[in-house]
Amino acid sequence: MIWSNFAGVSLGTNGSRCLTVICRRFLMVDADGYSANLSMPTAPAVLAARMAALELSPLPPSSLVGTNLSALARLLNLTQFELQWLLWSYCIRRFGSAILPVLPVRNTNHGCNVLARLAEMPVDVVRDAVASRRLDTWGFLNGISADGEMPSLLSCWLSATDQFADWIEQPYASDSDLLTALCQAQVSLMASR
């Protein structure tokens, strides 16, 4: 079977000229050009053989966010949990807190336990990251209040700043460019607080 990608359609204009328009259509046809019956399920063994014969498409290039987060983790010596926390927080910022259920957090200890369970990390690792507050100090997260109180909802614990989300999406030619941009963002963040 092959995929037929295009079909020609002729349209008349005032009866004098004919305009040929190529319409993209995806029809499954056999080697003789006849339409294939798509309602017939394929036997698992046949399907597995067809899948094995397919060439894999090349992997997409890394995203700027993934590349920048990896570089940031290396340069700032972030723990695996801190890296995961930043990634989740970035996603919540970009896609909205509505992707999370409303989950009240009673206190810092409860919040650390919830994050540890979500991240499948030891709770001590999470407590250390929360206690250090370095992600908040760098201006990556905005969940901690000015008084040092942790938020009362999980979605607020996973809340990256708009500035961090914008900054992490940019292309940087080198690690020094990334750190320079981080320092400039930090200075403008401190001026705005």
GROMACS .gro file of C-alpha atoms in nm:
model
  193
    1MET     CA    1   0.000   0.000   0.000
    2ILE     CA    2   0.113   0.354  -0.067
    3TRP     CA    3  -0.014   0.693   0.037
    4SER     CA    4  -0.152   0.913  -0.240
    5ASN     CA    5  -0.072   1.270  -0.141
    6PHE     CA    6  -0.224   1.482  -0.415
    7ALA     CA    7  -0.523   1.477  -0.647
    8GLY     CA    8  -0.584   1.723  -0.929
    9VAL     CA    9  -0.913   1.913  -0.949
   10SER     CA   10  -1.013   2.128  -1.249
   11LEU     CA   11  -1.222   2.437  -1.196
   12GLY     CA   12  -1.363   2.648  -1.481
   13THR     CA   13  -1.342   3.025  -1.478
   14ASN     CA   14  -1.600   3.203  -1.700
   15GLY     CA   15  -1.594   2.900  -1.931
   16SER     CA   16  -1.275   3.025  -2.103
   17ARG     CA   17  -0.987   2.915  -1.887
   18CYS     CA   18  -0.933   2.614  -1.674
   19LEU     CA   19  -0.755   2.645  -1.343
   20THR     CA   20  -0.597   2.334  -1.202
   21VAL     CA   21  -0.580   2.328  -0.828
   22ILE     CA   22  -0.383   2.067  -0.644
   23CYS     CA   23  -0.568   1.956  -0.334
   24ARG     CA   24  -0.383   1.766  -0.068
   25ARG     CA   25  -0.562   1.448   0.016
   26PHE     CA   26  -0.446   1.147   0.205
   27LEU     CA   27  -0.601   0.829   0.067
   28MET     CA   28  -0.473   0.484   0.138
   29VAL     CA   29  -0.435   0.295  -0.193
   30ASP     CA   30  -0.280  -0.037  -0.287
   31ALA     CA   31   0.000  -0.087  -0.543
   32ASP     CA   32  -0.255  -0.086  -0.831
   33GLY     CA   33  -0.405   0.247  -0.725
   34TYR     CA   34  -0.729   0.107  -0.581
   35SER     CA   35  -0.858   0.238  -0.249
   36ALA     CA   36  -0.773   0.011   0.040
   37ASN     CA   37  -1.030  -0.099   0.294
   38LEU     CA   38  -0.923   0.081   0.612
   39SER     CA   39  -1.186  -0.082   0.831
   40MET     CA   40  -1.012  -0.422   0.831
   41PRO     CA   41  -0.787  -0.454   1.136
   42THR     CA   42  -0.431  -0.568   1.076
   43ALA     CA   43  -0.305  -0.877   1.251
   44PRO     CA   44  -0.059  -0.786   1.531
   45ALA     CA   45   0.225  -0.989   1.374
   46VAL     CA   46   0.177  -0.818   1.036
   47LEU     CA   47   0.159  -0.476   1.199
   48ALA     CA   48   0.476  -0.547   1.400
   49ALA     CA   49   0.660  -0.650   1.081
   50ARG     CA   50   0.548  -0.331   0.903
   51MET     CA   51   0.650  -0.115   1.198
   52ALA     CA   52   0.993  -0.283   1.216
   53ALA     CA   53   1.049  -0.214   0.845
   54LEU     CA   54   0.984   0.160   0.881
   55GLU     CA   55   1.278   0.396   0.900
   56LEU     CA   56   1.286   0.611   1.209
   57SER     CA   57   1.263   0.981   1.152
   58PRO     CA   58   1.545   1.186   1.303
   59LEU     CA   59   1.488   1.313   1.654
   60PRO     CA   60   1.385   1.677   1.676
   61PRO     CA   61   1.655   1.916   1.792
   62SER     CA   62   1.657   1.996   2.161
   63SER     CA   63   1.431   2.273   2.275
   64LEU     CA   64   1.581   2.599   2.392
   65VAL     CA   65   1.413   2.552   2.728
   66GLY     CA   66   1.562   2.204   2.776
   67THR     CA   67   1.906   2.314   2.662
   68ASN     CA   68   1.902   2.623   2.882
   69LEU     CA   69   1.770   2.437   3.187
   70SER     CA   70   2.043   2.173   3.150
   71ALA     CA   71   2.310   2.441   3.121
   72LEU     CA   72   2.163   2.629   3.418
   73ALA     CA   73   2.161   2.311   3.628
   74ARG     CA   74   2.525   2.250   3.543
   75LEU     CA   75   2.638   2.609   3.599
   76LEU     CA   76   2.449   2.664   3.925
   77ASN     CA   77   2.498   2.308   4.048
   78LEU     CA   78   2.124   2.250   4.082
   79THR     CA   79   2.004   1.923   4.226
   80GLN     CA   80   1.793   1.688   4.016
   81PHE     CA   81   1.489   1.794   4.219
   82GLU     CA   82   1.559   2.167   4.166
   83LEU     CA   83   1.587   2.107   3.793
   84GLN     CA   84   1.258   1.916   3.792
   85TRP     CA   85   1.096   2.185   4.008
   86LEU     CA   86   1.201   2.455   3.761
   87LEU     CA   87   1.077   2.256   3.463
   88TRP     CA   88   0.738   2.192   3.623
   89SER     CA   89   0.712   2.556   3.731
   90TYR     CA   90   0.795   2.674   3.379
   91CYS     CA   91   0.523   2.445   3.235
   92ILE     CA   92   0.267   2.568   3.488
   93ARG     CA   93   0.354   2.929   3.401
   94ARG     CA   94   0.321   2.869   3.027
   95PHE     CA   95   0.018   2.637   3.027
   96GLY     CA   96  -0.166   2.777   3.328
   97SER     CA   97  -0.230   2.653   3.678
   98ALA     CA   98  -0.560   2.504   3.560
   99ILE     CA   99  -0.366   2.196   3.445
  100LEU     CA  100  -0.324   2.108   3.813
  101PRO     CA  101  -0.600   2.013   4.052
  102VAL     CA  102  -0.663   2.258   4.334
  103LEU     CA  103  -0.459   2.104   4.613
  104PRO     CA  104  -0.435   2.295   4.941
  105VAL     CA  105  -0.105   2.281   5.125
  106ARG     CA  106  -0.135   2.308   5.503
  107ASN     CA  107   0.221   2.410   5.583
  108THR     CA  108   0.580   2.388   5.459
  109ASN     CA  109   0.622   2.031   5.581
  110HIS     CA  110   0.307   1.919   5.401
  111GLY     CA  111   0.416   2.102   5.084
  112CYS     CA  112   0.756   1.931   5.092
  113ASN     CA  113   0.589   1.592   5.136
  114VAL     CA  114   0.359   1.656   4.839
  115LEU     CA  115   0.646   1.771   4.616
  116ALA     CA  116   0.860   1.474   4.723
  117ARG     CA  117   0.582   1.235   4.632
  118LEU     CA  118   0.521   1.404   4.296
  119ALA     CA  119   0.891   1.406   4.211
  120GLU     CA  120   0.951   1.059   4.351
  121MET     CA  121   1.240   1.202   4.552
  122PRO     CA  122   1.335   1.167   4.917
  123VAL     CA  123   1.157   1.428   5.126
  124ASP     CA  124   1.491   1.546   5.274
  125VAL     CA  125   1.610   1.647   4.925
  126VAL     CA  126   1.293   1.851   4.876
  127ARG     CA  127   1.318   2.009   5.223
  128ASP     CA  128   1.679   2.112   5.153
  129ALA     CA  129   1.577   2.275   4.823
  130VAL     CA  130   1.283   2.457   4.980
  131ALA     CA  131   1.490   2.569   5.281
  132SER     CA  132   1.774   2.704   5.063
  133ARG     CA  133   1.530   2.932   4.877
  134ARG     CA  134   1.790   2.983   4.610
  135LEU     CA  135   1.543   2.931   4.326
  136ASP     CA  136   1.334   3.210   4.475
  137THR     CA  137   1.640   3.427   4.544
  138TRP     CA  138   1.751   3.396   4.181
  139GLY     CA  139   1.403   3.508   4.076
  140PHE     CA  140   1.304   3.179   3.914
  141LEU     CA  141   1.006   3.105   4.141
  142ASN     CA  142   0.755   3.345   4.290
  143GLY     CA  143   0.571   3.125   4.539
  144ILE     CA  144   0.746   3.243   4.858
  145SER     CA  145   0.606   3.565   5.001
  146ALA     CA  146   0.820   3.860   5.109
  147ASP     CA  147   0.774   3.740   5.469
  148GLY     CA  148   0.914   3.397   5.376
  149GLU     CA  149   0.578   3.221   5.399
  150MET     CA  150   0.511   2.938   5.161
  151PRO     CA  151   0.191   2.948   4.950
  152SER     CA  152  -0.126   2.764   5.046
  153LEU     CA  153  -0.186   2.592   4.707
  154LEU     CA  154   0.034   2.345   4.523
  155SER     CA  155  -0.001   2.541   4.198
  156CYS     CA  156   0.161   2.839   4.373
  157TRP     CA  157   0.452   2.620   4.487
  158LEU     CA  158   0.501   2.539   4.118
  159SER     CA  159   0.494   2.896   3.991
  160ALA     CA  160   0.783   3.030   3.785
  161THR     CA  161   0.814   3.404   3.739
  162ASP     CA  162   0.715   3.549   3.402
  163GLN     CA  163   1.065   3.690   3.373
  164PHE     CA  164   1.222   3.345   3.420
  165ALA     CA  165   0.985   3.188   3.166
  166ASP     CA  166   1.073   3.455   2.909
  167TRP     CA  167   1.445   3.437   2.986
  168ILE     CA  168   1.476   3.057   2.968
  169GLU     CA  169   1.317   3.047   2.619
  170GLN     CA  170   1.584   3.264   2.457
  171PRO     CA  171   1.876   3.128   2.252
  172TYR     CA  172   2.223   3.179   2.401
  173ALA     CA  173   2.545   3.128   2.208
  174SER     CA  174   2.746   3.019   2.511
  175ASP     CA  175   2.735   2.952   2.883
  176SER     CA  176   2.879   3.299   2.948
  177ASP     CA  177   2.594   3.456   2.747
  178LEU     CA  178   2.345   3.255   2.953
  179LEU     CA  179   2.504   3.369   3.281
  180THR     CA  180   2.523   3.729   3.162
  181ALA     CA  181   2.153   3.723   3.075
  182LEU     CA  182   2.078   3.563   3.413
  183CYS     CA  183   2.267   3.837   3.598
  184GLN     CA  184   2.093   4.110   3.397
  185ALA     CA  185   1.756   3.951   3.469
  186GLN     CA  186   1.849   3.929   3.839
  187VAL     CA  187   1.941   4.298   3.852
  188SER     CA  188   1.615   4.405   3.683
  189LEU     CA  189   1.418   4.171   3.913
  190MET     CA  190   1.572   4.327   4.224
  191ALA     CA  191   1.494   4.674   4.091
  192SER     CA  192   1.129   4.577   4.043
  193ARG     CA  193   1.084   4.428   4.393
   0.00000   0.00000   0.00000
